[in-house]
PDB file of C-alpha atoms in Angstrom:
ATOM      1  CA  MET A   1       0.000   0.000   0.000  1.00 39.00           C
ATOM      2  CA  SER A   2       2.337   2.651  -1.189  1.00 38.00           C
ATOM      3  CA  HIS A   3      -0.266   5.265  -2.071  1.00 38.00           C
ATOM      4  CA  PRO A   4      -1.272   7.955   0.464  1.00 36.00           C
ATOM      5  CA  PHE A   5      -4.613   7.445   2.115  1.00 36.00           C
ATOM      6  CA  ILE A   6      -7.498   9.633   1.127  1.00 36.00           C
ATOM      7  CA  ALA A   7      -9.340   9.552   4.437  1.00 42.00           C
ATOM      8  CA  ILE A   8      -8.328   7.775   7.627  1.00 48.00           C
ATOM      9  CA  ALA A   9     -11.726   6.201   8.119  1.00 43.00           C
ATOM     10  CA  SER A  10     -11.812   4.831   4.591  1.00 44.00           C
ATOM     11  CA  VAL A  11      -8.231   3.589   4.833  1.00 44.00           C
ATOM     12  CA  LEU A  12      -8.876   1.792   8.082  1.00 47.00           C
ATOM     13  CA  ALA A  13     -12.119   0.362   6.743  1.00 41.00           C
ATOM     14  CA  VAL A  14     -10.542  -0.755   3.469  1.00 38.00           C
ATOM     15  CA  SER A  15      -7.476  -2.189   5.169  1.00 42.00           C
ATOM     16  CA  ALA A  16      -9.724  -4.063   7.550  1.00 41.00           C
ATOM     17  CA  ALA A  17     -11.794  -5.461   4.694  1.00 38.00           C
ATOM     18  CA  ALA A  18      -8.947  -6.739   2.506  1.00 39.00           C
ATOM     19  CA  PRO A  19      -5.301  -5.867   2.052  1.00 41.00           C
ATOM     20  CA  SER A  20      -4.482  -3.953  -1.079  1.00 42.00           C
ATOM     21  CA  TYR A  21      -1.161  -3.788  -2.765  1.00 41.00           C
ATOM     22  CA  ALA A  22       0.263  -1.238  -5.140  1.00 38.00           C
ATOM     23  CA  ALA A  23      -0.406  -1.980  -8.779  1.00 36.00           C
ATOM     24  CA  PRO A  24       2.642  -2.178 -11.004  1.00 35.00           C
ATOM     25  CA  THR A  25       3.443   1.153 -12.600  1.00 36.00           C
ATOM     26  CA  ALA A  26       3.353   1.666 -16.324  1.00 36.00           C
ATOM     27  CA  ALA A  27       6.640   1.385 -18.152  1.00 36.00           C
ATOM     28  CA  PRO A  28       8.192   4.763 -19.012  1.00 36.00           C
ATOM     29  CA  LEU A  29       8.101   5.850 -22.629  1.00 36.00           C
ATOM     30  CA  ARG A  30      11.408   5.378 -24.430  1.00 38.00           C
ATOM     31  CA  VAL A  31      12.936   7.748 -26.933  1.00 39.00           C
ATOM     32  CA  ALA A  32      14.254   5.910 -30.005  1.00 40.00           C
ATOM     33  CA  ALA A  33      17.881   6.798 -29.207  1.00 42.00           C
ATOM     34  CA  GLN A  34      17.725   5.362 -25.694  1.00 45.00           C
ATOM     35  CA  ALA A  35      18.839   1.860 -24.883  1.00 47.00           C
ATOM     36  CA  PRO A  36      16.029  -0.447 -23.748  1.00 50.00           C
ATOM     37  CA  ALA A  37      15.539  -0.480 -20.011  1.00 54.00           C
ATOM     38  CA  ALA A  38      16.349  -3.643 -18.108  1.00 59.00           C
ATOM     39  CA  ALA A  39      13.354  -5.809 -17.293  1.00 62.00           C
ATOM     40  CA  LYS A  40      11.738  -4.776 -14.049  1.00 67.00           C
ATOM     41  CA  PRO A  41      11.704  -7.595 -11.495  1.00 68.00           C
ATOM     42  CA  ALA A  42       8.301  -8.966 -10.641  1.00 68.00           C
ATOM     43  CA  SER A  43       6.668  -7.567  -7.523  1.00 71.00           C
ATOM     44  CA  PRO A  44       7.228  -9.824  -4.541  1.00 72.00           C
ATOM     45  CA  LEU A  45       4.261 -11.864  -3.377  1.00 78.00           C
ATOM     46  CA  PRO A  46       2.354 -10.160  -0.583  1.00 85.00           C
ATOM     47  CA  THR A  47       3.295 -11.644   2.762  1.00 92.00           C
ATOM     48  CA  ARG A  48       1.906 -11.354   6.252  1.00 92.00           C
ATOM     49  CA  ALA A  49       5.242  -9.889   7.377  1.00 92.00           C
ATOM     50  CA  ASN A  50       5.013  -7.157   4.711  1.00 92.00           C
ATOM     51  CA  LEU A  51       1.421  -6.422   5.684  1.00 93.00           C
ATOM     52  CA  ILE A  52       2.502  -5.940   9.300  1.00 93.00           C
ATOM     53  CA  ARG A  53       5.418  -3.724   8.206  1.00 93.00           C
ATOM     54  CA  ILE A  54       3.099  -1.569   6.086  1.00 93.00           C
ATOM     55  CA  ALA A  55       0.435  -1.378   8.812  1.00 94.00           C
ATOM     56  CA  ASP A  56       3.091  -0.364  11.339  1.00 95.00           C
ATOM     57  CA  ALA A  57       4.469   2.330   9.011  1.00 94.00           C
ATOM     58  CA  ASN A  58       0.970   3.718   8.410  1.00 94.00           C
ATOM     59  CA  PHE A  59       0.265   3.626  12.137  1.00 95.00           C
ATOM     60  CA  GLN A  60       3.471   5.570  12.845  1.00 95.00           C
ATOM     61  CA  LYS A  61       2.421   8.260  10.349  1.00 94.00           C
ATOM     62  CA  LEU A  62      -0.832   8.671  12.261  1.00 95.00           C
ATOM     63  CA  ASP A  63       0.778   8.524  15.734  1.00 95.00           C
ATOM     64  CA  THR A  64       2.134  12.084  15.618  1.00 95.00           C
ATOM     65  CA  ASN A  65       3.013  12.238  19.334  1.00 96.00           C
ATOM     66  CA  ASN A  66       4.775   8.843  19.195  1.00 95.00           C
ATOM     67  CA  ASP A  67       2.944   7.420  22.218  1.00 96.00           C
ATOM     68  CA  ARG A  68       2.128   4.183  20.320  1.00 94.00           C
ATOM     69  CA  THR A  69      -1.618   4.864  20.467  1.00 94.00           C
ATOM     70  CA  LEU A  70      -3.984   6.792  18.207  1.00 93.00           C
ATOM     71  CA  SER A  71      -6.107   9.362  19.967  1.00 94.00           C
ATOM     72  CA  LYS A  72      -9.262  10.973  18.620  1.00 93.00           C
ATOM     73  CA  ALA A  73      -7.259  14.180  18.095  1.00 94.00           C
ATOM     74  CA  GLU A  74      -4.669  12.338  15.976  1.00 94.00           C
ATOM     75  CA  LEU A  75      -7.418  10.641  13.949  1.00 94.00           C
ATOM     76  CA  ASP A  76      -9.216  13.964  13.428  1.00 94.00           C
ATOM     77  CA  ALA A  77      -5.958  15.670  12.381  1.00 93.00           C
ATOM     78  CA  ALA A  78      -5.212  12.847   9.932  1.00 93.00           C
ATOM     79  CA  GLN A  79      -8.717  13.210   8.505  1.00 94.00           C
ATOM     80  CA  VAL A  80      -8.187  16.951   7.960  1.00 93.00           C
ATOM     81  CA  ARG A  81      -4.765  16.351   6.332  1.00 94.00           C
ATOM     82  CA  ALA A  82      -6.265  13.719   4.053  1.00 93.00           C
ATOM     83  CA  GLN A  83      -9.118  16.057   3.079  1.00 94.00           C
ATOM     84  CA  GLN A  84      -6.668  18.880   2.316  1.00 94.00           C
ATOM     85  CA  GLN A  85      -4.529  16.551   0.194  1.00 95.00           C
ATOM     86  CA  SER A  86      -7.617  15.304  -1.613  1.00 95.00           C
ATOM     87  CA  ALA A  87      -8.725  18.868  -2.367  1.00 94.00           C
ATOM     88  CA  ALA A  88      -5.230  19.754  -3.639  1.00 95.00           C
ATOM     89  CA  ASN A  89      -5.195  16.659  -5.871  1.00 95.00           C
ATOM     90  CA  ILE A  90      -8.623  17.493  -7.290  1.00 95.00           C
ATOM     91  CA  ALA A  91      -7.545  21.073  -7.999  1.00 93.00           C
ATOM     92  CA  GLN A  92      -4.417  19.834  -9.803  1.00 94.00           C
ATOM     93  CA  ARG A  93      -6.390  17.338 -11.922  1.00 92.00           C
ATOM     94  CA  MET A  94      -8.947  19.992 -12.802  1.00 84.00           C
ATOM     95  CA  THR A  95      -6.213  22.314 -14.052  1.00 83.00           C
ATOM     96  CA  GLU A  96      -4.656  19.503 -16.079  1.00 87.00           C
ATOM     97  CA  GLN A  97      -8.032  18.563 -17.580  1.00 81.00           C
ATOM     98  CA  PHE A  98      -8.786  22.176 -18.457  1.00 75.00           C
ATOM     99  CA  THR A  99      -5.459  22.448 -20.260  1.00 79.00           C
ATOM    100  CA  LYS A 100      -6.153  19.185 -22.056  1.00 76.00           C
ATOM    101  CA  LEU A 101      -9.705  20.168 -23.062  1.00 77.00           C
ATOM    102  CA  ASP A 102      -8.684  23.629 -24.294  1.00 77.00           C
ATOM    103  CA  THR A 103      -6.733  22.143 -27.194  1.00 71.00           C
ATOM    104  CA  ASP A 104      -6.742  25.267 -29.346  1.00 77.00           C
ATOM    105  CA  LYS A 105      -5.665  27.342 -26.346  1.00 77.00           C
ATOM    106  CA  ASN A 106      -8.282  29.992 -27.079  1.00 82.00           C
ATOM    107  CA  GLY A 107      -9.658  30.029 -23.562  1.00 76.00           C
ATOM    108  CA  GLN A 108     -13.207  29.268 -24.686  1.00 82.00           C
ATOM    109  CA  LEU A 109     -13.628  26.693 -21.948  1.00 79.00           C
ATOM    110  CA  SER A 110     -13.271  28.771 -18.823  1.00 71.00           C
ATOM    111  CA  LEU A 111     -11.850  27.275 -15.670  1.00 74.00           C
ATOM    112  CA  ALA A 112     -14.961  28.380 -13.765  1.00 68.00           C
ATOM    113  CA  GLU A 113     -17.158  26.394 -16.196  1.00 70.00           C
ATOM    114  CA  PHE A 114     -14.923  23.372 -15.824  1.00 73.00           C
ATOM    115  CA  ARG A 115     -14.965  23.570 -12.025  1.00 75.00           C
ATOM    116  CA  ALA A 116     -18.753  23.870 -12.050  1.00 68.00           C
ATOM    117  CA  ALA A 117     -18.914  20.526 -13.888  1.00 72.00           C
ATOM    118  CA  ALA A 118     -16.468  18.803 -11.530  1.00 78.00           C
ATOM    119  CA  PRO A 119     -17.744  16.667  -8.667  1.00 79.00           C
ATOM    120  CA  PRO A 120     -17.379  18.367  -5.301  1.00 82.00           C
ATOM    121  CA  ALA A 121     -14.913  17.017  -2.754  1.00 82.00           C
ATOM    122  CA  ARG A 122     -16.585  14.893  -0.108  1.00 82.00           C
ATOM    123  CA  ALA A 123     -17.081  16.709   3.137  1.00 80.00           C
ATOM    124  CA  VAL A 124     -15.359  15.387   6.236  1.00 76.00           C
ATOM    125  CA  ALA A 125     -17.827  13.886   8.668  1.00 76.00           C
ATOM    126  CA  ALA A 126     -17.804  15.787  11.936  1.00 78.00           C
ATOM    127  CA  ASN A 127     -17.489  12.577  13.939  1.00 83.00           C
ATOM    128  CA  ALA A 128     -15.056  10.618  11.717  1.00 83.00           C
ATOM    129  CA  GLY A 129     -12.514  10.163  14.527  1.00 87.00           C
ATOM    130  CA  THR A 130     -15.215   8.931  16.889  1.00 88.00           C
ATOM    131  CA  THR A 131     -16.486   6.418  14.321  1.00 88.00           C
ATOM    132  CA  VAL A 132     -12.991   5.038  13.758  1.00 89.00           C
ATOM    133  CA  LEU A 133     -12.349   4.859  17.505  1.00 91.00           C
ATOM    134  CA  GLN A 134     -15.575   2.959  18.087  1.00 91.00           C
ATOM    135  CA  ARG A 135     -14.658   0.420  15.433  1.00 90.00           C
ATOM    136  CA  PHE A 136     -11.001  -0.201  16.298  1.00 92.00           C
ATOM    137  CA  ASP A 137     -10.657   0.665  20.004  1.00 93.00           C
ATOM    138  CA  THR A 138     -11.541  -2.792  21.285  1.00 93.00           C
ATOM    139  CA  ASN A 139     -10.512  -2.142  24.901  1.00 95.00           C
ATOM    140  CA  LYS A 140     -12.471   1.166  24.904  1.00 94.00           C
ATOM    141  CA  ASP A 141      -9.638   3.246  26.396  1.00 95.00           C
ATOM    142  CA  GLY A 142     -10.214   6.088  23.924  1.00 92.00           C
ATOM    143  CA  LYS A 143      -7.100   5.289  21.879  1.00 93.00           C
ATOM    144  CA  ILE A 144      -6.091   2.805  19.198  1.00 93.00           C
ATOM    145  CA  SER A 145      -2.974   0.813  20.042  1.00 94.00           C
ATOM    146  CA  ILE A 146      -0.784  -0.667  17.355  1.00 94.00           C
ATOM    147  CA  GLU A 147      -2.192  -4.097  18.223  1.00 94.00           C
ATOM    148  CA  GLU A 148      -5.775  -2.857  17.784  1.00 95.00           C
ATOM    149  CA  TYR A 149      -4.735  -1.247  14.486  1.00 93.00           C
ATOM    150  CA  ARG A 150      -3.182  -4.471  13.168  1.00 94.00           C
ATOM    151  CA  VAL A 151      -5.911  -6.967  14.126  1.00 93.00           C
ATOM    152  CA  PRO A 152      -8.443  -6.354  11.313  1.00 93.00           C
ATOM    153  CA  GLN A 153      -5.705  -6.192   8.661  1.00 92.00           C
ATOM    154  CA  ILE A 154      -4.058  -9.393   9.822  1.00 94.00           C
ATOM    155  CA  ALA A 155      -7.436 -11.122  10.131  1.00 94.00           C
ATOM    156  CA  SER A 156      -8.257 -10.169   6.549  1.00 92.00           C
ATOM    157  CA  PHE A 157      -4.859 -11.367   5.343  1.00 94.00           C
ATOM    158  CA  ASP A 158      -5.266 -14.642   7.230  1.00 94.00           C
ATOM    159  CA  ARG A 159      -8.734 -15.188   5.635  1.00 93.00           C
ATOM    160  CA  LEU A 160      -7.219 -14.730   2.169  1.00 94.00           C
ATOM    161  CA  ASP A 161      -4.164 -16.907   2.906  1.00 94.00           C
ATOM    162  CA  THR A 162      -6.123 -20.135   2.487  1.00 93.00           C
ATOM    163  CA  ASN A 163      -3.111 -22.457   2.625  1.00 94.00           C
ATOM    164  CA  LYS A 164      -1.730 -20.612   5.696  1.00 94.00           C
ATOM    165  CA  ASP A 165       1.802 -20.253   4.288  1.00 94.00           C
ATOM    166  CA  GLY A 166       2.119 -16.550   5.179  1.00 93.00           C
ATOM    167  CA  THR A 167       2.072 -15.467   1.517  1.00 92.00           C
ATOM    168  CA  LEU A 168      -0.796 -14.478  -0.759  1.00 91.00           C
ATOM    169  CA  SER A 169      -0.260 -16.364  -3.990  1.00 92.00           C
ATOM    170  CA  ALA A 170      -1.600 -15.138  -7.317  1.00 91.00           C
ATOM    171  CA  ASP A 171      -4.308 -17.822  -7.066  1.00 93.00           C
ATOM    172  CA  GLU A 172      -5.368 -16.686  -3.570  1.00 93.00           C
ATOM    173  CA  ARG A 173      -5.493 -13.036  -4.709  1.00 93.00           C
ATOM    174  CA  ALA A 174      -7.521 -13.990  -7.803  1.00 93.00           C
ATOM    175  CA  LYS A 175     -10.017 -15.923  -5.672  1.00 93.00           C
ATOM    176  CA  ALA A 176     -10.354 -12.960  -3.294  1.00 92.00           C
ATOM    177  CA  ALA A 177     -10.924 -10.578  -6.218  1.00 92.00           C
ATOM    178  CA  ALA A 178     -13.561 -12.901  -7.676  1.00 93.00           C
ATOM    179  CA  ALA A 179     -15.294 -13.102  -4.297  1.00 92.00           C
ATOM    180  CA  ARG A 180     -15.325  -9.278  -4.025  1.00 91.00           C
ATOM    181  CA  ARG A 181     -16.798  -8.990  -7.542  1.00 92.00           C
ATOM    182  CA  THR A 182     -19.497 -11.541  -6.700  1.00 91.00           C
ATOM    183  CA  ALA A 183     -20.304  -9.769  -3.418  1.00 90.00           C
ATOM    184  CA  SER A 184     -20.526  -6.361  -5.120  1.00 87.00           C
ATOM    185  CA  LYS A 185     -23.072  -7.716  -7.644  1.00 87.00           C
ATOM    186  CA  GLN A 186     -25.425  -8.872  -4.899  1.00 80.00           C
TER     187      GLN A 186
END
């Protein structure tokens, strides 16, 4: 999970539902005079150990006071940061799309018109931190420990790791994807 999270609640909910792994990036375009790039090694198979490492790294980003727990204030602050980043990303994409759509560069498509057609950024729920705390704070101490943060992610990984070898094979990932597709159709 190398991408930044959009909203802490959605990240925690998604990570609890099923682990996600970064998709391979597209190969860079080559200029004719350049030598061909060496073959990129295949992405390693997702492992339980990597999932824990990633969960711990994400937890540490959220634990701004380094007390090894996530307070409501830290969750709320992360939610605000995620919302600000989301708004900045949307603004950047809108500018890029405007430039792309205004192919003759005559300015006939105004930026205000383009923004009016764009979907609005989702508003941050006033109680997002409380909702996340209620879901993950199993001992009800008002904070999320690293253990509480890991449990749903590890449980999801363990459900997908059907042969219990600590690695999600391509077959196990394909079966999980098929199950998600089937569930979303119902």
